[in-house]
XYZ file of C-alpha atoms in Angstrom:
598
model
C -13.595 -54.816 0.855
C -10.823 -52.826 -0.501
C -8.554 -54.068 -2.953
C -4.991 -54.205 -2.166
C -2.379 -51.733 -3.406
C -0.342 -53.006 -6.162
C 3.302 -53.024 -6.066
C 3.804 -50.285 -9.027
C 1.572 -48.027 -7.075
C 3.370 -48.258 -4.050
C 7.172 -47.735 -5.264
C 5.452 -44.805 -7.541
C 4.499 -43.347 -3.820
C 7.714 -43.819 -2.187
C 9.263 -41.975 -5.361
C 7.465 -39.338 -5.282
C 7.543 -38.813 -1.883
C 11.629 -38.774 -1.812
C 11.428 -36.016 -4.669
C 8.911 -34.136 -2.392
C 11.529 -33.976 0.729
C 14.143 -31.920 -0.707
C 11.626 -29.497 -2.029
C 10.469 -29.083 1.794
C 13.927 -28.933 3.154
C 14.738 -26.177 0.817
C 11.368 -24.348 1.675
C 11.880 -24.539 5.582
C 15.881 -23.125 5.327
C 14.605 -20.617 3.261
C 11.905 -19.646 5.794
C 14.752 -19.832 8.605
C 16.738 -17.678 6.194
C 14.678 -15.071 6.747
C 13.578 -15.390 9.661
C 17.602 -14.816 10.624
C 17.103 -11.994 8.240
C 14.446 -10.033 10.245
C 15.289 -11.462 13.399
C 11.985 -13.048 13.866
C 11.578 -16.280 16.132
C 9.224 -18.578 13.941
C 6.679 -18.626 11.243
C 4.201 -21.596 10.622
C 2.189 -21.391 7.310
C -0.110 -23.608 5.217
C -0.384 -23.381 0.831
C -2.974 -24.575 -0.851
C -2.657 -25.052 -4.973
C -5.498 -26.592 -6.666
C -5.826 -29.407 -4.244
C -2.035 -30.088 -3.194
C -2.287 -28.934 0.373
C 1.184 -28.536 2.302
C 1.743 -27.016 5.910
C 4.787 -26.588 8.145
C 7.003 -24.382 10.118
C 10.310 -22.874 10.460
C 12.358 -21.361 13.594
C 11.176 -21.057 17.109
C 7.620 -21.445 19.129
C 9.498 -20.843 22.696
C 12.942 -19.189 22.385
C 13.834 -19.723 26.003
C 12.349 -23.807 25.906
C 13.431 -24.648 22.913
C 10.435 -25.542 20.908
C 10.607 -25.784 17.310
C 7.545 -24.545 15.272
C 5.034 -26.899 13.514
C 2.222 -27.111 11.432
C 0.459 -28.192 14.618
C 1.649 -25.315 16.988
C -1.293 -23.328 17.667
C -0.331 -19.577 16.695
C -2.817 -16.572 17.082
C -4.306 -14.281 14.050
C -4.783 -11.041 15.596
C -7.763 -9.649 13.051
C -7.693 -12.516 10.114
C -10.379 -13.328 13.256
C -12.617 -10.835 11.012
C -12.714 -12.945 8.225
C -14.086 -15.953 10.470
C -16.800 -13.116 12.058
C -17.549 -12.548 8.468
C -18.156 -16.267 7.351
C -20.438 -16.775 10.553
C -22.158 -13.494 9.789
C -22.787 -14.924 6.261
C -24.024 -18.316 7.417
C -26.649 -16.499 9.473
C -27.602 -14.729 5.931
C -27.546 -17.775 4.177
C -29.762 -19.765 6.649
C -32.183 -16.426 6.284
C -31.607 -15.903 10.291
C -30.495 -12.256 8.961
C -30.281 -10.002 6.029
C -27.226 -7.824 4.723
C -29.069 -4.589 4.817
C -30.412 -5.332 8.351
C -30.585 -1.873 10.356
C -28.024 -2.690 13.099
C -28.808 0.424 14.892
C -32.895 -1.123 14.926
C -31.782 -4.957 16.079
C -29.167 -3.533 18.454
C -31.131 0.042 19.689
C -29.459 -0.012 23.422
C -26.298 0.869 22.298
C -24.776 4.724 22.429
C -25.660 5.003 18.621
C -24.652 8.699 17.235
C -25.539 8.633 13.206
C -27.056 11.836 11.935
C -27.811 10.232 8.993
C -29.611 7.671 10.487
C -33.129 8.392 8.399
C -31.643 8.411 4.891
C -28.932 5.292 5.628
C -28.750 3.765 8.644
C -25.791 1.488 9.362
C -26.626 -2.000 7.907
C -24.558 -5.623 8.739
C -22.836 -4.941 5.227
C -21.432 -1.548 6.314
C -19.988 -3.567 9.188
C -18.993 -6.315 7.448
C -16.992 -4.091 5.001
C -15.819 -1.058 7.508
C -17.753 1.327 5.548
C -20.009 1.989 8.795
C -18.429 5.491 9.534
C -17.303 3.959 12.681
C -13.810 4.771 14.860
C -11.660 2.427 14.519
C -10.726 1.686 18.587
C -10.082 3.554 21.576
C -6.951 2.964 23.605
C -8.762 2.005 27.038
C -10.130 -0.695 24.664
C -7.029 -1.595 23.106
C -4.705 -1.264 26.460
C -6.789 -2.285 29.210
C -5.714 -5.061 31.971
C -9.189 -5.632 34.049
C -10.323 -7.313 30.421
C -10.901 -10.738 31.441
C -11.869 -13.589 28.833
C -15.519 -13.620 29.740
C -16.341 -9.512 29.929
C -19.449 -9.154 28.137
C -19.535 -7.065 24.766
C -21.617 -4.944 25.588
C -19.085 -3.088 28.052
C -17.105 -1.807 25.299
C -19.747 0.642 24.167
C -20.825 2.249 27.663
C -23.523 4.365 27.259
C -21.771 7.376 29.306
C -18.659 7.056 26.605
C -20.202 10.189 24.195
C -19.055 9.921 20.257
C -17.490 6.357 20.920
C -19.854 5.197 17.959
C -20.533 8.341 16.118
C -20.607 7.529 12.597
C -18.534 9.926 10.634
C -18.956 9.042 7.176
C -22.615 8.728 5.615
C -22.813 4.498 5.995
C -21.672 2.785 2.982
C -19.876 5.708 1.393
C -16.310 5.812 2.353
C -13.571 2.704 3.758
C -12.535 3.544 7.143
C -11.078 0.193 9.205
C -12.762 -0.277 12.444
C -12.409 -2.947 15.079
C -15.378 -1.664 16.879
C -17.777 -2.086 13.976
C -16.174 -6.293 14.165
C -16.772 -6.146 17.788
C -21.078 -4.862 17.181
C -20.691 -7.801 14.480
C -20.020 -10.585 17.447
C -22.828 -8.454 19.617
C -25.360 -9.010 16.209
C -24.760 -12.775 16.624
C -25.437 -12.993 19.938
C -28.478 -10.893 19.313
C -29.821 -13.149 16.537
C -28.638 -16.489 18.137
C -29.445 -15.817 21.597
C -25.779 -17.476 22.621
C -22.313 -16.671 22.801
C -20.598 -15.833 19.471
C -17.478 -18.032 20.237
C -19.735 -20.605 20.828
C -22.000 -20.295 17.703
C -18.765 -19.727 15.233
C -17.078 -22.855 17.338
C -20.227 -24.925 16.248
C -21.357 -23.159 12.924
C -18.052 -22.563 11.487
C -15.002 -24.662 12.989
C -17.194 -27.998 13.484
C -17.835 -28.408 9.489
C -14.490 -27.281 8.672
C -13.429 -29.620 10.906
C -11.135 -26.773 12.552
C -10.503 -29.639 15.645
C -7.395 -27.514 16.803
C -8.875 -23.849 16.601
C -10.648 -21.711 19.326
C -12.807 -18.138 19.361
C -11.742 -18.484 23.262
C -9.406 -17.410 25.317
C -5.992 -19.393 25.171
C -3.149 -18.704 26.891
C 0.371 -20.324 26.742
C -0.109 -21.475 30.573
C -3.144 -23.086 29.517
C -1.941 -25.110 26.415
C 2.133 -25.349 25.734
C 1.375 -26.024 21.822
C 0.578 -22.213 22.078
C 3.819 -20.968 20.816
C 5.462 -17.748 23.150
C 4.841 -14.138 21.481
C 7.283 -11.752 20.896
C 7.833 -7.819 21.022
C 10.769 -6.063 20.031
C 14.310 -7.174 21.293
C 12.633 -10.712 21.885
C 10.692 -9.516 25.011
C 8.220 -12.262 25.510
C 4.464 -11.493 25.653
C 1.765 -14.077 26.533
C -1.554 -13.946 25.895
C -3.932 -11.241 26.678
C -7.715 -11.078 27.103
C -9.292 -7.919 24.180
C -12.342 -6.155 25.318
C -13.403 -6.134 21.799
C -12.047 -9.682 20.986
C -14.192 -10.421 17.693
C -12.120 -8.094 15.943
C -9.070 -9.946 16.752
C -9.256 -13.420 19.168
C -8.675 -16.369 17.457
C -6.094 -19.066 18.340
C -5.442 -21.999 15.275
C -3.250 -24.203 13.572
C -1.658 -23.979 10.069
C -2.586 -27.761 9.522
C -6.567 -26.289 10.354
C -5.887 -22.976 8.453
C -5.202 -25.355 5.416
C -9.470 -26.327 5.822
C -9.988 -22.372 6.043
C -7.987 -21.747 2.706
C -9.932 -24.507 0.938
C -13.367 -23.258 1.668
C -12.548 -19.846 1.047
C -11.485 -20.979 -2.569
C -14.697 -23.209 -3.074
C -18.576 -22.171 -3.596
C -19.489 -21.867 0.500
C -20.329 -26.018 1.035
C -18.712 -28.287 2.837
C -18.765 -31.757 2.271
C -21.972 -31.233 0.373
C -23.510 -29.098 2.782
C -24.137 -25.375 1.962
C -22.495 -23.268 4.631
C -22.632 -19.967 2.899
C -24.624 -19.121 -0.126
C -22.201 -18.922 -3.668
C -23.270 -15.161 -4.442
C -22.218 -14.248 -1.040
C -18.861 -16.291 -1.585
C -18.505 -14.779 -4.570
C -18.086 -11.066 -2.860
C -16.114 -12.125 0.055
C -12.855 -10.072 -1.634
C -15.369 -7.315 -3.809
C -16.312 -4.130 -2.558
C -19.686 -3.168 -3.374
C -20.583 0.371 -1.854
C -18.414 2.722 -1.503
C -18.075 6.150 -3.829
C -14.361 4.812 -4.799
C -15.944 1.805 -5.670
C -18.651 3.463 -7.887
C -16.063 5.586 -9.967
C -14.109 2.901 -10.925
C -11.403 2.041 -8.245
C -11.312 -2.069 -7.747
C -9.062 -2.034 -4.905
C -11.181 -2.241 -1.727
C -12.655 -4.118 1.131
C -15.470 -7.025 0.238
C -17.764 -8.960 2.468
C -14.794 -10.752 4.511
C -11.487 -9.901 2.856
C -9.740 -6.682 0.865
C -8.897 -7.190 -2.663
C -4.973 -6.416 -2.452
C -2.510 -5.314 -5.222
C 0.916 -6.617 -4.549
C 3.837 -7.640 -5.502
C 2.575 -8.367 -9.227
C -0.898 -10.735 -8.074
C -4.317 -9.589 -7.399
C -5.205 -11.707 -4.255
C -8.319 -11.236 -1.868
C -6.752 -11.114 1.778
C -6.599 -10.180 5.019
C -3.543 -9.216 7.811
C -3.796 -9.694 11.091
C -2.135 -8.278 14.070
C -2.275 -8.965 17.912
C 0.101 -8.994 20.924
C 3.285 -10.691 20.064
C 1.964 -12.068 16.581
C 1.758 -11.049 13.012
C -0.485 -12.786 9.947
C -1.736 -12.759 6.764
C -4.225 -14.717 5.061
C -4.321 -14.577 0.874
C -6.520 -16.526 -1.342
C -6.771 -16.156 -5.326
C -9.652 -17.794 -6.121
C -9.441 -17.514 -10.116
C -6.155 -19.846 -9.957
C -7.368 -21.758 -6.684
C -4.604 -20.979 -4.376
C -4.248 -19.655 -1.608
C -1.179 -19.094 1.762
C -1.758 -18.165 5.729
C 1.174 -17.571 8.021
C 1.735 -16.662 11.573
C 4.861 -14.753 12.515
C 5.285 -15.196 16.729
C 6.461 -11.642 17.017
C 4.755 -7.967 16.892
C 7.835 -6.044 16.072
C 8.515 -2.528 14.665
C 11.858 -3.476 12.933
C 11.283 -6.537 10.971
C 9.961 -6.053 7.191
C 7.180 -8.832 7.277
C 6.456 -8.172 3.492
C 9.530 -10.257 3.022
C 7.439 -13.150 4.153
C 4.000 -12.049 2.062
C 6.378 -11.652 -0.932
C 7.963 -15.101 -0.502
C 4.378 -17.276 0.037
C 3.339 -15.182 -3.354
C 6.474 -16.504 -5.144
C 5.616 -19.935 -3.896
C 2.048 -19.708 -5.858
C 3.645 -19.176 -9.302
C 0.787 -17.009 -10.325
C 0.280 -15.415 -13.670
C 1.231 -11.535 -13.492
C -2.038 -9.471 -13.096
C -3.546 -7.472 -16.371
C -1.328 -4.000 -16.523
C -3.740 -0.993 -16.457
C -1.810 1.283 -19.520
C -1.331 5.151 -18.601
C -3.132 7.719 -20.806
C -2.667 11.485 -21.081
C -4.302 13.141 -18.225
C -4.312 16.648 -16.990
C -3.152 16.221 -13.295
C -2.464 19.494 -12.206
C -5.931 19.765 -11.057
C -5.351 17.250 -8.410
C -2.251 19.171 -6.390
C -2.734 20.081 -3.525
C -2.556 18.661 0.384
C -4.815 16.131 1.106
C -5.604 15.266 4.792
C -7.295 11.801 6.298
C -10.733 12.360 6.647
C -11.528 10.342 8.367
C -8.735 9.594 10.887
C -7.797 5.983 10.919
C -8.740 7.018 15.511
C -10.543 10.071 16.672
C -8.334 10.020 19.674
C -5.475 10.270 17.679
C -6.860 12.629 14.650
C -4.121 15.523 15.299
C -1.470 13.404 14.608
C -2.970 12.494 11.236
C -3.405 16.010 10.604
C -0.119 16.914 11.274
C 2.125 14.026 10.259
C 0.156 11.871 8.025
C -1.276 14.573 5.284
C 0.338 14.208 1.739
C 1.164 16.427 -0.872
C 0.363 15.630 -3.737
C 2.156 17.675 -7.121
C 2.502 17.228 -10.741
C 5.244 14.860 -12.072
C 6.506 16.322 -15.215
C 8.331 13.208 -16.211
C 5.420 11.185 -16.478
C 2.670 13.501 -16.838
C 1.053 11.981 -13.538
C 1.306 12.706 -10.007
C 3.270 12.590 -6.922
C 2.711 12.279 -3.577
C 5.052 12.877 -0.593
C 4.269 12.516 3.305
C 6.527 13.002 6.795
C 5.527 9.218 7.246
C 6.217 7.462 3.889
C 8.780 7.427 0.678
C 7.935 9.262 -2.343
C 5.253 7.699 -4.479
C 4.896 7.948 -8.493
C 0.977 7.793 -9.828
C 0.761 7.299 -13.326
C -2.958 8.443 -14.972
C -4.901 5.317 -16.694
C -7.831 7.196 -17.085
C -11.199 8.790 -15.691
C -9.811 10.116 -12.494
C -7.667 6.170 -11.869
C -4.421 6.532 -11.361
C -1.747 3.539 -10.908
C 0.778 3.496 -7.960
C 4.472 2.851 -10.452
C 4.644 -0.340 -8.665
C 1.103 -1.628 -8.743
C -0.929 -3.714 -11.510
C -3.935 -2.022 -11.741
C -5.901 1.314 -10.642
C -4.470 2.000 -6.981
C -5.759 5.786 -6.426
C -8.986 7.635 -7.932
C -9.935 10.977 -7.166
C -13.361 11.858 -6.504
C -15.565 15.474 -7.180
C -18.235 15.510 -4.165
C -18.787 18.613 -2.292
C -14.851 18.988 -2.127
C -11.966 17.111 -3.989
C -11.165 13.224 -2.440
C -8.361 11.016 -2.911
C -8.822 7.188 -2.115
C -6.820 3.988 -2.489
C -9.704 2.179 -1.494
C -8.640 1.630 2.254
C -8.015 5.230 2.792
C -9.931 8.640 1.970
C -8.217 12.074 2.353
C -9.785 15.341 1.403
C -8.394 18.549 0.157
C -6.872 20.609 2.770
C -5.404 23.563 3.704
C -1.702 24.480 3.307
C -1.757 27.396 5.083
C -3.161 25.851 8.162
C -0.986 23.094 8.358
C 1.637 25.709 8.265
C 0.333 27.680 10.852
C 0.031 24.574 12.558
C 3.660 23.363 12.247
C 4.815 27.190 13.398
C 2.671 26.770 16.517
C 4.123 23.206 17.541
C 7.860 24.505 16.959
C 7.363 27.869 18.022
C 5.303 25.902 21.273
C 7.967 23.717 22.050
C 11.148 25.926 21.852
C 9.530 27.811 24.409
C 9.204 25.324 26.712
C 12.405 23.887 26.605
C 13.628 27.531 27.085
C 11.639 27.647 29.770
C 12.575 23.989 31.435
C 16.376 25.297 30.797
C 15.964 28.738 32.050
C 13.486 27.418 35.351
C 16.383 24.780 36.379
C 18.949 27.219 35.926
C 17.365 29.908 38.493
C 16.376 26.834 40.569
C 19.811 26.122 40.578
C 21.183 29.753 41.153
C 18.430 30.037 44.231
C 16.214 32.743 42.402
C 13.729 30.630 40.841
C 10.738 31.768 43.327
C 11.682 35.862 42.234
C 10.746 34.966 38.740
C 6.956 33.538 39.571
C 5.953 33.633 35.605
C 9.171 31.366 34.934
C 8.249 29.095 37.707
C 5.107 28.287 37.572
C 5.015 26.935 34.313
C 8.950 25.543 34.606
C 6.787 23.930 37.494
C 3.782 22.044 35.849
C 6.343 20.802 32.909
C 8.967 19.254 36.058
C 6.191 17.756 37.549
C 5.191 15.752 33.702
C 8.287 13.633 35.203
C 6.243 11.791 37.539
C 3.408 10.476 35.638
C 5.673 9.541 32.792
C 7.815 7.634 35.714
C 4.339 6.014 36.963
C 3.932 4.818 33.895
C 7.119 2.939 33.378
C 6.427 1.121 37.161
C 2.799 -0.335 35.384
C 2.112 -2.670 32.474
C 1.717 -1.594 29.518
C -0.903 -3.166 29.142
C -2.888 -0.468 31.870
C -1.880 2.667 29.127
C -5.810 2.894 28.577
C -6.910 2.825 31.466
C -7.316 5.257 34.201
C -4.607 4.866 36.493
C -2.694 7.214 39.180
C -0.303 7.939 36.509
C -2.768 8.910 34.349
C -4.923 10.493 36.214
C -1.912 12.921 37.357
C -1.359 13.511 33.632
C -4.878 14.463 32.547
C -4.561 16.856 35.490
C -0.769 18.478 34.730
C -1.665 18.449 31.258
C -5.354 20.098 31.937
C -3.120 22.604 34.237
C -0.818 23.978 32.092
C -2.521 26.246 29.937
C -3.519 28.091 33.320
C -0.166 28.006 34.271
C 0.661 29.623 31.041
C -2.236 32.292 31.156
C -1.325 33.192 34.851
C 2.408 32.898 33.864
C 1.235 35.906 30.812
C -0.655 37.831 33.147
C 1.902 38.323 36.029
C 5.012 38.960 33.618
C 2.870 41.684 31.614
C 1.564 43.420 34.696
C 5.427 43.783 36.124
C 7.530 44.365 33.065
C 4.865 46.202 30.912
C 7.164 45.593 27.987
C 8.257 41.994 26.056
C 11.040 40.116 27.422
C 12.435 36.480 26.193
C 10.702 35.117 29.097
C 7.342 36.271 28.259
C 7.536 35.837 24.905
C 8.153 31.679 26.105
C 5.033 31.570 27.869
C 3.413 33.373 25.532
C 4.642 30.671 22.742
C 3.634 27.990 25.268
C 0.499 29.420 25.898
C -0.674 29.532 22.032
C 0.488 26.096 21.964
C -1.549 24.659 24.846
C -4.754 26.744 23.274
C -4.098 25.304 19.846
C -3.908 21.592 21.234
C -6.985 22.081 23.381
C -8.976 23.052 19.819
C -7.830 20.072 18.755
C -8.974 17.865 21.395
C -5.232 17.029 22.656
C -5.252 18.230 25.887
C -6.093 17.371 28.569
C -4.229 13.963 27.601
C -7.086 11.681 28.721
C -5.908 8.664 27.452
C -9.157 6.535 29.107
C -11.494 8.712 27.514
């Protein structure tokens, strides 16, 4: 029998329990606070330090129903699903069911595998495990896809007739390079070792010891269970829930309450309730990159078994973000103080700063600042140069890397270290601590190291870029302006002899004046479908792979006619001449035809 509890005890309870509700009150407007700030409905989160464990929420689940958020309203994770994937991945290496350096391309050969350096280093379960595969990181038919349903097998995301869709383009455990579609072969190797359904084996596996009661790998939709709080685009557009194609990279629907047992076990040695889930050497590397060339020459920053060891705001924490349709997250543990935060933001928005939010859970940890790399003299002006993404974060989307996402990087004479500039970002400050290592001006530690392979590298440890060309971005940046000043000559000029009745006389004009008009429709077709359907190949775009496959010919045929009846240069063959070197430079780079299913 239990003894009883004696007065004392009980008053000391209710005591500290009345200094403990202020403490929440303040912590919940302060959440709302910003929240109004960023014009965000509602957060939930869960903190974990050294064994006090609080949860809650703040703001909206539902804005039009009125539903308040909770640490029991079930949020989803978008890709802190990964570090789940991860954890069952490790179990199966811990039980001996599978080994890290298992040859995925050998247990899983009937998939479209394309690695040429598949005899020297074939892509193992720890390339997957920490995106150093070489892999792509998604297509947009299986990002944006409707006919997904909840139970389309895994297997259907890698079609064998899809050529390069898992070309590895990176010798395997070299280089960083995020990829959903190396998470998605990770819930295909489960299935292969465990003969069953990966939701199913994680659901018994993972959630059932962690005792996870309120968390699902399935589908979930807000129809289906009304503690699933309403997600959120921009200007509050409501967005319910939507089945993935490749949904081990990013399906997960949970609790903060539940995320509180995640946190905990992430901070311990891999058992649970004396039972070893996941051996302590693999726990140990869950946030600790192992393989990569960065890695090797010193850079600490990187991606480890399960989560990426992350510089910010002061703290060295091992975490991992996550980002779906109509939700945000993050997930940070710091396992040498034993504490750890999760949140779930109900909105996907491009406006709202969510490292507000990150910023304010790290305040809440009161965590010692991180050891301050010092700078050292350095001869930088070796390192200037451009630098371009290699590889792309998407292959479908490389060009625009190319083009808006290469930096510049120059000497910074007040410092003696670097700078680097891009179209996409603010101006950065790199100060040199040594051997290559240099320190972002508002980082801790080493945040950049430059690397001497076959060519120059720059990585932060989640990104690689290689020494480019100047010249040829140039050349490229002339062709885009000088390409699209022609044709909005030519849409001007075409309308304008459309207008004036003489249109047909001027058949160079027209034809190409013709093929851009006609751009109008798809783009209309696409407003009349769901978004949703972008990836997939539709009648609107269908019509503009074909317009956009048709203009170059419009603008060779356009060049031919207007040469062989003026015989001298006029403004409107020098605009189809413009458009033509346009539409052949964005055909070398795999632009057009815009083939967005591909």
């Amino acid at each position: 029998m239990g003894s009883a509890r004696s007065p004392d005890g009980f008053i000391l309870s209710l005591f500290l329990l009345f200094l403990s509700l202020p403490l929440k009150a303040n912590e919940t407007a302060e959440l709302e606070a910003l929240l109004e700030l960023e014009s965000l409905p509602g957060v939930v989160w869960s903190i974990t330090d050294n064994g006090a464990d609080r949860s809650g929420g703040a703001g909206s689940a539902d804005l039009h129903r009125d539903r308040p958020m909770s640490a029991q309203t079930k949020v989803q994770v978008g890709s802190v699903t990964k570090t789940l994937v991860a954890l069952g991945v490790l179990h199966l290496v811990s039980i001996g069911e599978l080994e890290l350096d298992t040859s995925v391309e050998q247990l899983i050969p009937d998939l479209p595998w394309d690695n040429r350096w598949r005899n020297e280093t074939p892509i193992t379960v720890r390339n997957l495990l920490e995106h150093t595969a070489g892999l792509d990181n998604i297509r947009m038919w299986q990002f944006l896809n409707a006919s997904a349903t909840p139970d389309t097998p895994l297997t259907s995301a890698f079609p064998a007739d899809h050529g390069y869709l898992l070309r590895v383009r990176t010798p395997p455990g070299t280089q960083y390079s995020y990829s959903n579609m190396g998470y998605a072969v990770l819930g295909l190797v489960i299935e292969r070792v465990t003969s069953e359904r990966y939701e199913d084996f994680l659901a018994r596996s993972l959630l059932l010891p962690l005792k996870m009661k309120q968390s699902s790998f399935r589908f979930v939709t807000q129809q289906d269970d009304e503690r699933l709080a309403m997600g959120y685009l921009d200007h509050g557009v409501p967005q319910p829930s939507v089945p993935m194609v490749l949904r081990p990279a990013g399906q997960f629907t949970t609790t903060a309450s539940d995320m509180l047992s995640l946190l905990r076990f992430l901070l311990g040695s891999g058992s649970v309730d004396g039972v070893r889930l996941i051996a302590p050497d693999l726990m140990a590397k869950l946030g600790v990159p192992s393989t990569t060339d960065a890695y090797r020459a010193g850079l600490r920053i990187g991606h480890g078994l399960a989560l990426a060891l992350r510089d910010r705001h002061g703290v060295l924490g091992e975490c991992h973000p996550g980002t779906t349709f109509g939700f945000r997250a993050n997930l940070c543990v710091f396992r040498t103080q034993g504490k750890g935060f999760f949140y779930a933001v109900n909105a996907d928005t491009e406006t709202a700063d969510y490292e507000r939010l990150t910023r304010y859970f790290i305040q809440q940890m009161d965590l010692p600042l991180a050891h301050l790399d010092p700078v050292v003299e350095m001869h930088s002006e070796k390192y200037s140069g451009l630098y371009e993404l290699a590889p792309s974060n998407m292959d479908q989307f490389a060009w625009i890397d190319w083009m808006f996402n290469s930096i510049w990087v120059s000497p910074n004479p007040q410092t003696g270290g670097l700078l680097v500039r891009s179209l996409q970002d603010d101006e950065r400050a790199l100060l040199p601590v040594g051997k290559g290592l240099f320190r972002d001006s508002d980082r801790r530690v080493a945040s950049h190291v430059f690397l001497v392979e076959d060519e120059l590298l720059l990585s932060d440890g989640l990104q690689t870029w290689k020494k480019g060309s100047p010249l040829f971005l140039l050349l490229g940046w002339i062709s885009l302006l000088a390409g699209t000043l022609a044709f909005l000559y030519i849409i001007f000029r075409g309308t304008w002899l459309s207008l004036s009745g003489r249109l047909l006389a001027n058949k160079p004009i027209a034809l190409v004046w013709g093929c851009l008009v006609a751009l109008a429709l798809p783009v209309y077709l696409f407003t009349l479908q769901s978004f949703l359907e972008f990836g997939e190949a539709t009648v609107a775009s269908r019509i503009l792979a074909a317009l956009s496959g048709a203009l170059p010919a419009a603008c060779a045929l356009a060049c031919y006619i207007s040469m062989k009846r003026h015989k001298t240069w006029t403004l409107d063959l020098c605009a189809v001449v413009a458009g033509l070197q346009l539409c052949v430079f964005l055909a070398s780079q795999g632009v057009i035809p815009i083939v967005l299913w591909r």
